[in-house]
mmCIF file of C-alpha atoms in Angstrom:
data_model
loop_
_atom_site.group_PDB
_atom_site.id
_atom_site.type_symbol
_atom_site.label_atom_id
_atom_site.label_comp_id
_atom_site.label_asym_id
_atom_site.label_seq_id
_atom_site.Cartn_x
_atom_site.Cartn_y
_atom_site.Cartn_z
ATOM 1 C CA UNK U 1326 0.005 -0.010 -0.027
ATOM 2 C CA UNK U 1327 2.836 2.381 0.879
ATOM 3 C CA UNK U 1328 4.635 1.468 -2.354
ATOM 4 C CA UNK U 1329 1.457 2.320 -4.405
ATOM 5 C CA UNK U 1330 1.102 5.596 -2.641
ATOM 6 C CA UNK U 1331 4.765 6.561 -3.273
ATOM 7 C CA UNK U 1332 4.305 5.575 -6.950
ATOM 8 C CA UNK U 1333 1.129 7.684 -7.162
ATOM 9 C CA UNK U 1334 2.946 10.660 -5.596
ATOM 10 C CA UNK U 1335 5.792 10.342 -8.175
ATOM 11 C CA UNK U 1336 3.340 10.238 -10.992
ATOM 12 C CA UNK U 1337 1.510 13.388 -9.741
ATOM 13 C CA UNK U 1338 4.850 15.215 -9.261
ATOM 14 C CA UNK U 1339 5.968 14.272 -12.775
ATOM 15 C CA UNK U 1340 2.621 15.261 -14.262
ATOM 16 C CA UNK U 1341 2.624 18.637 -12.481
ATOM 17 C CA UNK U 1342 3.449 21.405 -14.931
ATOM 18 C CA UNK U 1343 6.564 23.370 -14.300
ATOM 19 C CA UNK U 1344 6.141 27.095 -13.739
ATOM 20 C CA UNK U 1345 7.785 29.007 -16.531
ATOM 21 C CA UNK U 1346 8.636 32.594 -15.644
ATOM 22 C CA UNK U 1347 8.013 35.047 -18.439
ATOM 23 C CA UNK U 1348 10.403 37.706 -19.445
ATOM 24 C CA UNK U 1349 8.318 40.287 -17.561
ATOM 25 C CA UNK U 1350 8.551 38.330 -14.418
ATOM 26 C CA UNK U 1351 12.272 37.926 -14.658
ATOM 27 C CA UNK U 1352 12.630 41.705 -15.256
ATOM 28 C CA UNK U 1353 10.578 42.432 -12.198
ATOM 29 C CA UNK U 1354 12.525 40.114 -10.040
ATOM 30 C CA UNK U 1355 15.780 41.599 -11.282
ATOM 31 C CA UNK U 1356 14.544 45.161 -10.543
ATOM 32 C CA UNK U 1357 13.453 44.120 -7.048
ATOM 33 C CA UNK U 1358 16.827 42.541 -6.299
ATOM 34 C CA UNK U 1359 18.681 45.587 -7.683
ATOM 35 C CA UNK U 1360 16.657 47.936 -5.468
ATOM 36 C CA UNK U 1361 17.443 45.752 -2.386
ATOM 37 C CA UNK U 1362 21.129 45.793 -3.262
ATOM 38 C CA UNK U 1363 21.300 49.569 -3.826
ATOM 39 C CA UNK U 1364 19.155 50.785 -0.926
ATOM 40 C CA UNK U 1365 19.586 48.125 1.677
ATOM 41 C CA UNK U 1366 22.629 45.870 1.286
ATOM 42 C CA UNK U 1367 25.146 48.426 0.130
ATOM 43 C CA UNK U 1368 24.339 51.109 2.763
ATOM 44 C CA UNK U 1369 24.535 48.542 5.548
ATOM 45 C CA UNK U 1370 27.769 47.102 4.213
ATOM 46 C CA UNK U 1371 29.148 50.653 3.900
ATOM 47 C CA UNK U 1372 28.384 51.372 7.565
ATOM 48 C CA UNK U 1373 30.412 48.363 8.755
ATOM 49 C CA UNK U 1374 33.173 49.051 6.202
ATOM 50 C CA UNK U 1375 33.640 52.662 7.405
ATOM 51 C CA UNK U 1376 33.466 51.575 11.031
ATOM 52 C CA UNK U 1377 36.207 49.013 10.568
ATOM 53 C CA UNK U 1378 38.242 51.045 8.107
ATOM 54 C CA UNK U 1379 40.892 51.871 10.699
ATOM 55 C CA UNK U 1380 40.996 48.445 12.208
ATOM 56 C CA UNK U 1381 39.365 46.652 15.076
ATOM 57 C CA UNK U 1382 41.417 48.577 17.660
ATOM 58 C CA UNK U 1383 40.035 51.884 16.492
ATOM 59 C CA UNK U 1384 36.450 50.477 16.486
ATOM 60 C CA UNK U 1385 36.984 49.174 20.066
ATOM 61 C CA UNK U 1386 38.389 52.453 21.337
ATOM 62 C CA UNK U 1387 35.256 54.298 20.312
ATOM 63 C CA UNK U 1388 33.495 52.533 23.169
ATOM 64 C CA UNK U 1389 36.413 51.616 25.356
ATOM 65 C CA UNK U 1390 39.161 54.243 25.001
ATOM 66 C CA UNK U 1391 42.528 53.683 26.642
ATOM 67 C CA UNK U 1392 42.945 55.454 30.027
ATOM 68 C CA UNK U 1393 44.657 58.763 30.099
ATOM 69 C CA UNK U 1394 48.225 58.543 31.453
ATOM 70 C CA UNK U 1395 48.944 61.892 33.063
ATOM 71 C CA UNK U 1396 52.510 60.824 33.740
ATOM 72 C CA UNK U 1397 53.284 60.193 30.193
ATOM 73 C CA UNK U 1398 55.279 62.658 28.160
ATOM 74 C CA UNK U 1399 52.722 63.705 25.656
ATOM 75 C CA UNK U 1400 52.074 66.905 23.758
ATOM 76 C CA UNK U 1401 49.063 69.154 24.600
ATOM 77 C CA UNK U 1402 47.404 68.004 21.448
ATOM 78 C CA UNK U 1403 47.795 64.310 22.206
ATOM 79 C CA UNK U 1404 46.524 64.732 25.801
ATOM 80 C CA UNK U 1405 43.559 66.727 24.483
ATOM 81 C CA UNK U 1406 42.912 63.940 21.953
ATOM 82 C CA UNK U 1407 42.904 61.326 24.759
ATOM 83 C CA UNK U 1408 40.587 63.438 27.001
ATOM 84 C CA UNK U 1409 38.199 63.907 24.025
ATOM 85 C CA UNK U 1410 38.110 60.177 23.313
ATOM 86 C CA UNK U 1411 37.179 59.469 26.962
ATOM 87 C CA UNK U 1412 34.547 62.113 26.972
ATOM 88 C CA UNK U 1413 33.121 60.837 23.649
ATOM 89 C CA UNK U 1414 32.962 57.274 25.022
ATOM 90 C CA UNK U 1415 31.162 58.517 28.144
ATOM 91 C CA UNK U 1416 28.571 60.416 26.076
ATOM 92 C CA UNK U 1417 28.063 57.396 23.831
ATOM 93 C CA UNK U 1418 27.430 55.033 26.759
ATOM 94 C CA UNK U 1419 25.084 57.599 28.198
ATOM 95 C CA UNK U 1420 23.082 57.628 24.924
ATOM 96 C CA UNK U 1421 23.051 53.766 24.912
ATOM 97 C CA UNK U 1422 21.699 53.747 28.504
ATOM 98 C CA UNK U 1423 19.097 56.372 27.553
ATOM 99 C CA UNK U 1424 17.884 54.317 24.570
ATOM 100 C CA UNK U 1425 17.709 51.128 26.668
ATOM 101 C CA UNK U 1426 15.848 52.967 29.455
ATOM 102 C CA UNK U 1427 13.328 54.434 27.008
ATOM 103 C CA UNK U 1428 12.778 51.079 25.453
ATOM 104 C CA UNK U 1429 12.236 49.446 28.864
ATOM 105 C CA UNK U 1430 9.369 51.859 29.513
ATOM 106 C CA UNK U 1431 7.857 52.288 26.042
ATOM 107 C CA UNK U 1432 7.705 48.608 24.978
ATOM 108 C CA UNK U 1433 5.653 47.385 28.036
ATOM 109 C CA UNK U 1434 3.362 50.306 27.772
ATOM 110 C CA UNK U 1435 2.699 49.565 24.036
ATOM 111 C CA UNK U 1436 2.252 45.866 24.871
ATOM 112 C CA UNK U 1437 -0.478 46.649 27.466
ATOM 113 C CA UNK U 1438 -2.175 49.193 25.083
ATOM 114 C CA UNK U 1439 -1.957 46.930 22.134
ATOM 115 C CA UNK U 1440 -3.583 43.962 23.888
ATOM 116 C CA UNK U 1441 -6.394 46.178 25.286
ATOM 117 C CA UNK U 1442 -7.043 47.860 21.968
ATOM 118 C CA UNK U 1443 -7.023 44.673 20.033
ATOM 119 C CA UNK U 1444 -9.213 42.971 22.580
ATOM 120 C CA UNK U 1445 -11.783 45.839 22.517
ATOM 121 C CA UNK U 1446 -11.845 46.103 18.748
ATOM 122 C CA UNK U 1447 -12.023 42.418 17.868
ATOM 123 C CA UNK U 1448 -14.126 40.946 20.683
ATOM 124 C CA UNK U 1449 -16.734 43.725 21.021
ATOM 125 C CA UNK U 1450 -18.990 45.850 18.739
ATOM 126 C CA UNK U 1451 -19.574 49.268 20.084
ATOM 127 C CA UNK U 1452 -20.154 52.849 18.908
ATOM 128 C CA UNK U 1453 -16.959 54.529 18.020
ATOM 129 C CA UNK U 1454 -15.062 51.395 17.060
ATOM 130 C CA UNK U 1455 -14.128 52.766 13.542
ATOM 131 C CA UNK U 1456 -12.944 56.060 15.225
ATOM 132 C CA UNK U 1457 -10.690 53.970 17.567
ATOM 133 C CA UNK U 1458 -9.162 52.164 14.602
ATOM 134 C CA UNK U 1459 -8.521 55.483 12.876
ATOM 135 C CA UNK U 1460 -6.891 56.963 15.935
ATOM 136 C CA UNK U 1461 -4.639 53.892 16.243
ATOM 137 C CA UNK U 1462 -3.396 54.543 12.664
ATOM 138 C CA UNK U 1463 -2.938 58.214 13.281
ATOM 139 C CA UNK U 1464 0.848 58.098 14.116
ATOM 140 C CA UNK U 1465 1.456 56.368 10.739
ATOM 141 C CA UNK U 1466 0.151 59.351 8.905
ATOM 142 C CA UNK U 1467 1.823 62.058 11.001
ATOM 143 C CA UNK U 1468 5.466 63.005 10.622
ATOM 144 C CA UNK U 1469 7.491 62.212 13.763
ATOM 145 C CA UNK U 1470 8.757 65.789 13.768
ATOM 146 C CA UNK U 1471 5.147 67.009 13.973
ATOM 147 C CA UNK U 1472 4.535 64.465 16.819
ATOM 148 C CA UNK U 1473 7.375 65.990 18.715
ATOM 149 C CA UNK U 1474 6.133 69.471 18.007
ATOM 150 C CA UNK U 1475 2.655 68.493 19.401
ATOM 151 C CA UNK U 1476 4.141 67.633 22.779
ATOM 152 C CA UNK U 1477 6.198 70.891 22.818
ATOM 153 C CA UNK U 1478 3.013 72.876 22.102
ATOM 154 C CA UNK U 1479 1.165 70.829 24.833
ATOM 155 C CA UNK U 1480 3.773 70.729 27.630
ATOM 156 C CA UNK U 1481 6.074 73.650 26.671
ATOM 157 C CA UNK U 1482 6.257 76.870 28.614
ATOM 158 C CA UNK U 1483 3.684 78.520 26.463
ATOM 159 C CA UNK U 1484 1.630 75.374 25.772
ATOM 160 C CA UNK U 1485 -1.818 74.378 26.905
ATOM 161 C CA UNK U 1486 -0.535 72.696 30.135
ATOM 162 C CA UNK U 1487 2.573 74.817 30.295
ATOM 163 C CA UNK U 1488 1.916 76.308 33.789
ATOM 164 C CA UNK U 1489 1.740 72.850 35.305
ATOM 165 C CA UNK U 1490 4.079 70.957 33.033
ATOM 166 C CA UNK U 1491 6.986 73.393 33.573
ATOM 167 C CA UNK U 1492 6.756 73.187 37.321
ATOM 168 C CA UNK U 1493 5.903 69.539 37.870
ATOM 169 C CA UNK U 1494 8.673 67.588 39.662
ATOM 170 C CA UNK U 1495 9.215 63.860 39.153
ATOM 171 C CA UNK U 1496 12.038 61.595 40.290
ATOM 172 C CA UNK U 1497 14.679 60.084 38.115
ATOM 173 C CA UNK U 1498 14.154 56.260 38.125
ATOM 174 C CA UNK U 1499 17.853 55.649 37.573
ATOM 175 C CA UNK U 1500 18.748 57.487 40.779
ATOM 176 C CA UNK U 1501 17.011 54.971 43.143
ATOM 177 C CA UNK U 1502 19.193 54.499 46.133
ATOM 178 C CA UNK U 1503 19.097 52.730 49.603
ATOM 179 C CA UNK U 1504 18.619 54.961 52.553
ATOM 180 C CA UNK U 1505 17.705 52.433 55.200
ATOM 181 C CA UNK U 1506 14.929 52.351 57.835
ATOM 182 C CA UNK U 1507 16.579 54.662 60.307
ATOM 183 C CA UNK U 1508 14.357 57.589 60.504
ATOM 184 C CA UNK U 1509 12.540 56.730 57.302
ATOM 185 C CA UNK U 1510 9.307 54.929 56.607
ATOM 186 C CA UNK U 1511 10.492 53.758 53.287
ATOM 187 C CA UNK U 1512 14.093 52.370 52.764
ATOM 188 C CA UNK U 1513 14.445 53.587 49.206
ATOM 189 C CA UNK U 1514 14.755 57.065 47.841
ATOM 190 C CA UNK U 1515 15.527 58.986 44.676
ATOM 191 C CA UNK U 1516 18.675 61.114 44.775
ATOM 192 C CA UNK U 1517 17.866 62.990 41.612
ATOM 193 C CA UNK U 1518 14.667 64.698 40.341
ATOM 194 C CA UNK U 1519 13.580 66.470 37.187
ATOM 195 C CA UNK U 1520 11.455 69.646 36.888
ATOM 196 C CA UNK U 1521 9.268 69.954 33.882
ATOM 197 C CA UNK U 1522 8.477 67.584 31.094
ATOM 198 C CA UNK U 1523 9.751 68.995 27.869
ATOM 199 C CA UNK U 1524 13.476 68.611 27.325
ATOM 200 C CA UNK U 1525 13.624 65.771 29.839
ATOM 201 C CA UNK U 1526 13.686 61.958 29.465
ATOM 202 C CA UNK U 1527 10.015 61.980 30.230
ATOM 203 C CA UNK U 1528 9.290 63.905 27.029
ATOM 204 C CA UNK U 1529 11.345 61.353 25.062
ATOM 205 C CA UNK U 1530 9.280 58.521 26.465
ATOM 206 C CA UNK U 1531 6.027 60.280 25.653
ATOM 207 C CA UNK U 1532 7.045 61.086 22.093
ATOM 208 C CA UNK U 1533 8.431 57.600 21.463
ATOM 209 C CA UNK U 1534 5.247 56.074 22.839
ATOM 210 C CA UNK U 1535 3.096 58.141 20.600
ATOM 211 C CA UNK U 1536 5.096 57.160 17.444
ATOM 212 C CA UNK U 1537 5.305 53.444 18.226
ATOM 213 C CA UNK U 1538 2.014 52.514 19.862
ATOM 214 C CA UNK U 1539 0.210 51.327 16.664
ATOM 215 C CA UNK U 1540 2.797 48.594 16.090
ATOM 216 C CA UNK U 1541 1.668 46.065 18.696
ATOM 217 C CA UNK U 1542 -2.017 46.855 18.185
ATOM 218 C CA UNK U 1543 -1.832 46.428 14.455
ATOM 219 C CA UNK U 1544 0.032 43.140 14.858
ATOM 220 C CA UNK U 1545 -2.688 41.731 17.072
ATOM 221 C CA UNK U 1546 -5.934 43.001 15.515
ATOM 222 C CA UNK U 1547 -5.872 40.926 12.321
ATOM 223 C CA UNK U 1548 -4.741 37.842 14.297
ATOM 224 C CA UNK U 1549 -7.469 38.170 16.917
ATOM 225 C CA UNK U 1550 -10.068 39.037 14.414
ATOM 226 C CA UNK U 1551 -9.331 35.859 12.412
ATOM 227 C CA UNK U 1552 -9.379 33.748 15.523
ATOM 228 C CA UNK U 1553 -12.752 34.942 16.665
ATOM 229 C CA UNK U 1554 -14.290 34.532 20.129
ATOM 230 C CA UNK U 1555 -15.405 30.867 20.081
ATOM 231 C CA UNK U 1556 -12.721 29.686 22.373
ATOM 232 C CA UNK U 1557 -13.230 32.495 24.943
ATOM 233 C CA UNK U 1558 -17.037 32.013 24.932
ATOM 234 C CA UNK U 1559 -16.452 28.273 25.535
ATOM 235 C CA UNK U 1560 -14.133 29.041 28.468
ATOM 236 C CA UNK U 1561 -16.679 31.393 29.994
ATOM 237 C CA UNK U 1562 -19.429 28.954 29.487
ATOM 238 C CA UNK U 1563 -17.433 26.425 31.409
ATOM 239 C CA UNK U 1564 -17.124 28.686 34.364
ATOM 240 C CA UNK U 1565 -13.753 30.333 33.803
ATOM 241 C CA UNK U 1566 -13.402 34.004 34.783
ATOM 242 C CA UNK U 1567 -12.267 36.830 32.616
ATOM 243 C CA UNK U 1568 -8.641 36.864 33.823
ATOM 244 C CA UNK U 1569 -8.324 33.131 33.665
ATOM 245 C CA UNK U 1570 -9.819 33.081 30.156
ATOM 246 C CA UNK U 1571 -7.256 35.735 29.108
ATOM 247 C CA UNK U 1572 -4.229 33.898 30.631
ATOM 248 C CA UNK U 1573 -5.156 30.337 29.518
ATOM 249 C CA UNK U 1574 -6.970 30.884 26.214
ATOM 250 C CA UNK U 1575 -6.399 34.361 24.650
ATOM 251 C CA UNK U 1576 -2.777 34.967 25.471
ATOM 252 C CA UNK U 1577 -1.438 31.583 24.352
ATOM 253 C CA UNK U 1578 -3.273 32.063 21.019
ATOM 254 C CA UNK U 1579 -1.761 35.545 20.373
ATOM 255 C CA UNK U 1580 1.701 34.945 21.861
ATOM 256 C CA UNK U 1581 3.546 34.885 18.527
ATOM 257 C CA UNK U 1582 1.661 37.843 17.165
ATOM 258 C CA UNK U 1583 2.412 39.738 20.403
ATOM 259 C CA UNK U 1584 6.116 38.856 20.176
ATOM 260 C CA UNK U 1585 6.142 39.998 16.581
ATOM 261 C CA UNK U 1586 4.686 43.422 17.504
ATOM 262 C CA UNK U 1587 6.985 43.778 20.499
ATOM 263 C CA UNK U 1588 9.979 43.153 18.194
ATOM 264 C CA UNK U 1589 8.910 45.811 15.737
ATOM 265 C CA UNK U 1590 8.091 48.221 18.560
ATOM 266 C CA UNK U 1591 11.556 47.716 20.168
ATOM 267 C CA UNK U 1592 13.406 48.269 16.852
ATOM 268 C CA UNK U 1593 11.416 51.404 16.159
ATOM 269 C CA UNK U 1594 11.972 52.683 19.745
ATOM 270 C CA UNK U 1595 15.771 52.368 19.342
ATOM 271 C CA UNK U 1596 15.758 53.971 15.877
ATOM 272 C CA UNK U 1597 13.319 56.917 16.426
ATOM 273 C CA UNK U 1598 14.895 60.222 15.606
ATOM 274 C CA UNK U 1599 12.493 62.912 14.495
ATOM 275 C CA UNK U 1600 10.122 63.151 17.507
ATOM 276 C CA UNK U 1601 12.995 62.603 19.969
ATOM 277 C CA UNK U 1602 15.139 65.267 18.306
ATOM 278 C CA UNK U 1603 12.415 67.903 18.871
ATOM 279 C CA UNK U 1604 11.562 67.083 22.540
ATOM 280 C CA UNK U 1605 15.068 66.387 23.699
ATOM 281 C CA UNK U 1606 16.283 69.954 23.285
ATOM 282 C CA UNK U 1607 19.633 68.726 21.847
ATOM 283 C CA UNK U 1608 20.933 68.322 25.376
ATOM 284 C CA UNK U 1609 23.775 65.837 25.618
ATOM 285 C CA UNK U 1610 22.317 64.096 28.645
ATOM 286 C CA UNK U 1611 19.074 63.474 26.679
ATOM 287 C CA UNK U 1612 20.742 61.908 23.636
ATOM 288 C CA UNK U 1613 19.686 58.551 22.352
ATOM 289 C CA UNK U 1614 21.680 56.435 19.940
ATOM 290 C CA UNK U 1615 20.350 58.155 16.735
ATOM 291 C CA UNK U 1616 20.938 61.647 18.233
ATOM 292 C CA UNK U 1617 24.400 60.673 19.256
ATOM 293 C CA UNK U 1618 25.210 59.483 15.789
ATOM 294 C CA UNK U 1619 24.010 62.902 14.406
ATOM 295 C CA UNK U 1620 26.239 64.853 16.838
ATOM 296 C CA UNK U 1621 29.239 62.702 16.015
ATOM 297 C CA UNK U 1622 28.627 63.240 12.288
ATOM 298 C CA UNK U 1623 28.172 66.959 12.682
ATOM 299 C CA UNK U 1624 31.459 67.088 14.676
ATOM 300 C CA UNK U 1625 33.320 65.331 11.825
ATOM 301 C CA UNK U 1626 34.095 62.338 14.032
ATOM 302 C CA UNK U 1627 33.468 59.798 11.242
ATOM 303 C CA UNK U 1628 35.065 56.914 12.899
ATOM 304 C CA UNK U 1629 32.867 57.191 15.992
ATOM 305 C CA UNK U 1630 29.802 57.985 14.032
ATOM 306 C CA UNK U 1631 29.941 54.908 11.817
ATOM 307 C CA UNK U 1632 30.930 52.744 14.943
ATOM 308 C CA UNK U 1633 27.947 53.869 16.925
ATOM 309 C CA UNK U 1634 25.823 53.375 13.789
ATOM 310 C CA UNK U 1635 26.745 49.699 13.756
ATOM 311 C CA UNK U 1636 24.758 49.247 16.923
ATOM 312 C CA UNK U 1637 21.614 50.240 15.172
ATOM 313 C CA UNK U 1638 22.564 48.180 12.122
ATOM 314 C CA UNK U 1639 23.185 45.025 14.256
ATOM 315 C CA UNK U 1640 19.860 45.726 16.036
ATOM 316 C CA UNK U 1641 18.159 45.807 12.712
ATOM 317 C CA UNK U 1642 19.776 42.547 11.575
ATOM 318 C CA UNK U 1643 18.862 40.742 14.850
ATOM 319 C CA UNK U 1644 15.295 42.122 14.590
ATOM 320 C CA UNK U 1645 15.067 40.768 10.971
ATOM 321 C CA UNK U 1646 16.345 37.328 12.121
ATOM 322 C CA UNK U 1647 13.874 37.157 15.052
ATOM 323 C CA UNK U 1648 11.034 38.504 12.941
ATOM 324 C CA UNK U 1649 11.619 35.797 10.313
ATOM 325 C CA UNK U 1650 11.705 33.027 13.042
ATOM 326 C CA UNK U 1651 8.525 34.388 14.589
ATOM 327 C CA UNK U 1652 6.749 34.468 11.200
ATOM 328 C CA UNK U 1653 7.739 30.833 10.579
ATOM 329 C CA UNK U 1654 6.529 29.865 13.939
ATOM 330 C CA UNK U 1655 3.284 31.756 13.408
ATOM 331 C CA UNK U 1656 2.689 29.964 10.071
ATOM 332 C CA UNK U 1657 3.335 26.605 11.666
ATOM 333 C CA UNK U 1658 0.962 27.344 14.525
ATOM 334 C CA UNK U 1659 -1.735 28.556 12.076
ATOM 335 C CA UNK U 1660 -1.213 25.392 9.945
ATOM 336 C CA UNK U 1661 -1.518 23.184 13.068
ATOM 337 C CA UNK U 1662 -4.684 24.979 14.064
ATOM 338 C CA UNK U 1663 -6.201 24.529 10.677
ATOM 339 C CA UNK U 1664 -5.301 20.817 10.632
ATOM 340 C CA UNK U 1665 -7.030 20.374 14.024
ATOM 341 C CA UNK U 1666 -10.151 22.126 12.874
ATOM 342 C CA UNK U 1667 -10.532 19.761 9.804
ATOM 343 C CA UNK U 1668 -13.086 16.887 10.149
ATOM 344 C CA UNK U 1669 -11.391 13.808 11.682
ATOM 345 C CA UNK U 1670 -12.081 10.366 10.211
ATOM 346 C CA UNK U 1671 -14.233 7.948 12.099
ATOM 347 C CA UNK U 1672 -11.951 5.778 14.257
ATOM 348 C CA UNK U 1673 -14.381 2.897 14.155
ATOM 349 C CA UNK U 1674 -14.157 2.556 10.398
ATOM 350 C CA UNK U 1675 -11.198 1.584 8.259
ATOM 351 C CA UNK U 1676 -9.801 3.929 5.645
ATOM 352 C CA UNK U 1677 -10.940 1.848 2.589
ATOM 353 C CA UNK U 1678 -14.497 1.664 4.101
ATOM 354 C CA UNK U 1679 -14.564 5.423 4.514
ATOM 355 C CA UNK U 1680 -13.400 5.866 0.904
ATOM 356 C CA UNK U 1681 -16.114 3.500 -0.296
ATOM 357 C CA UNK U 1682 -18.763 5.209 1.787
ATOM 358 C CA UNK U 1683 -17.820 8.634 0.410
ATOM 359 C CA UNK U 1684 -18.082 7.333 -3.082
ATOM 360 C CA UNK U 1685 -21.242 5.201 -2.888
ATOM 361 C CA UNK U 1686 -24.441 6.812 -1.561
ATOM 362 C CA UNK U 1687 -26.434 5.043 1.047
ATOM 363 C CA UNK U 1688 -29.748 3.416 0.491
ATOM 364 C CA UNK U 1689 -31.592 6.554 1.605
ATOM 365 C CA UNK U 1690 -29.755 8.650 -0.926
ATOM 366 C CA UNK U 1691 -27.609 10.386 1.690
ATOM 367 C CA UNK U 1692 -23.902 10.160 2.272
ATOM 368 C CA UNK U 1693 -23.046 9.125 5.808
#
């Protein structure tokens, strides 16, 4: 039986017509590949080539410069160059920490908002649903520079909430320190505070959240809409509560789509430039990695500019690899779900009997 099945498979494969690409199809493929090479492959390769043009040691010293030896007999120019390298590395690491801190706040906020928005839009029908969908897509149609300007006009000194926004004081989360229980009700305290919103890290978080919040929601809405609400309704009918239904039914079904949206959101958070440039005030302590690259380029420090740019390029490559893996996993999960939903054969009948019954009607004129 297995040999006959294999022979039938070979006959079908041999009889299948081969797809012949026309001249137009080949030209379109060549044009697409040419565009990918010119606008993606070559620029990325050029970034790494320029960063490593002076050797691995020069690339390494951009992030870890040699310590300044004050006892060494160096000229004033050489000492100034060493001090500048140390200061440049300190500013670069400050920008890296700022980008990581912003991503640590923005990505969880977008995950929570994306799940809530996708749940509300796909599981319920209510007045204003289309308006909510339109508002979610709004950051896609607004320039990031305009988005940053919106926050300046809202929280700036002459803005709508300017009187409150310029005087509000909030703690720096990175300055959390231990103060003990002696004379204090709470053992932790913040040693540094900020006054105002605009031109502070809080403004960077707000602007980045505005620009990136559609990514998670838009990754979940089509998936949850296709899945429907049958499984959630079945869980509720069996006595499960809302939270238990979410954690045991909804979240496992959307985990790969959620991861896909979180990856896109993280990549966009690290690479955002326009909105962050407006609300940061071009203050060195507020620099993120893209702003740091701009300042190095404007200062004609090409080696450092390309070296820091490789961080964003590596992040893009890693994001692409993870994105591809998640897409493959999502397709496999969807294929498995589709296979489970298909009608299973009757276990009490043999396969030849089922084939015969499907081909021959019953005495009543109905197929079993």
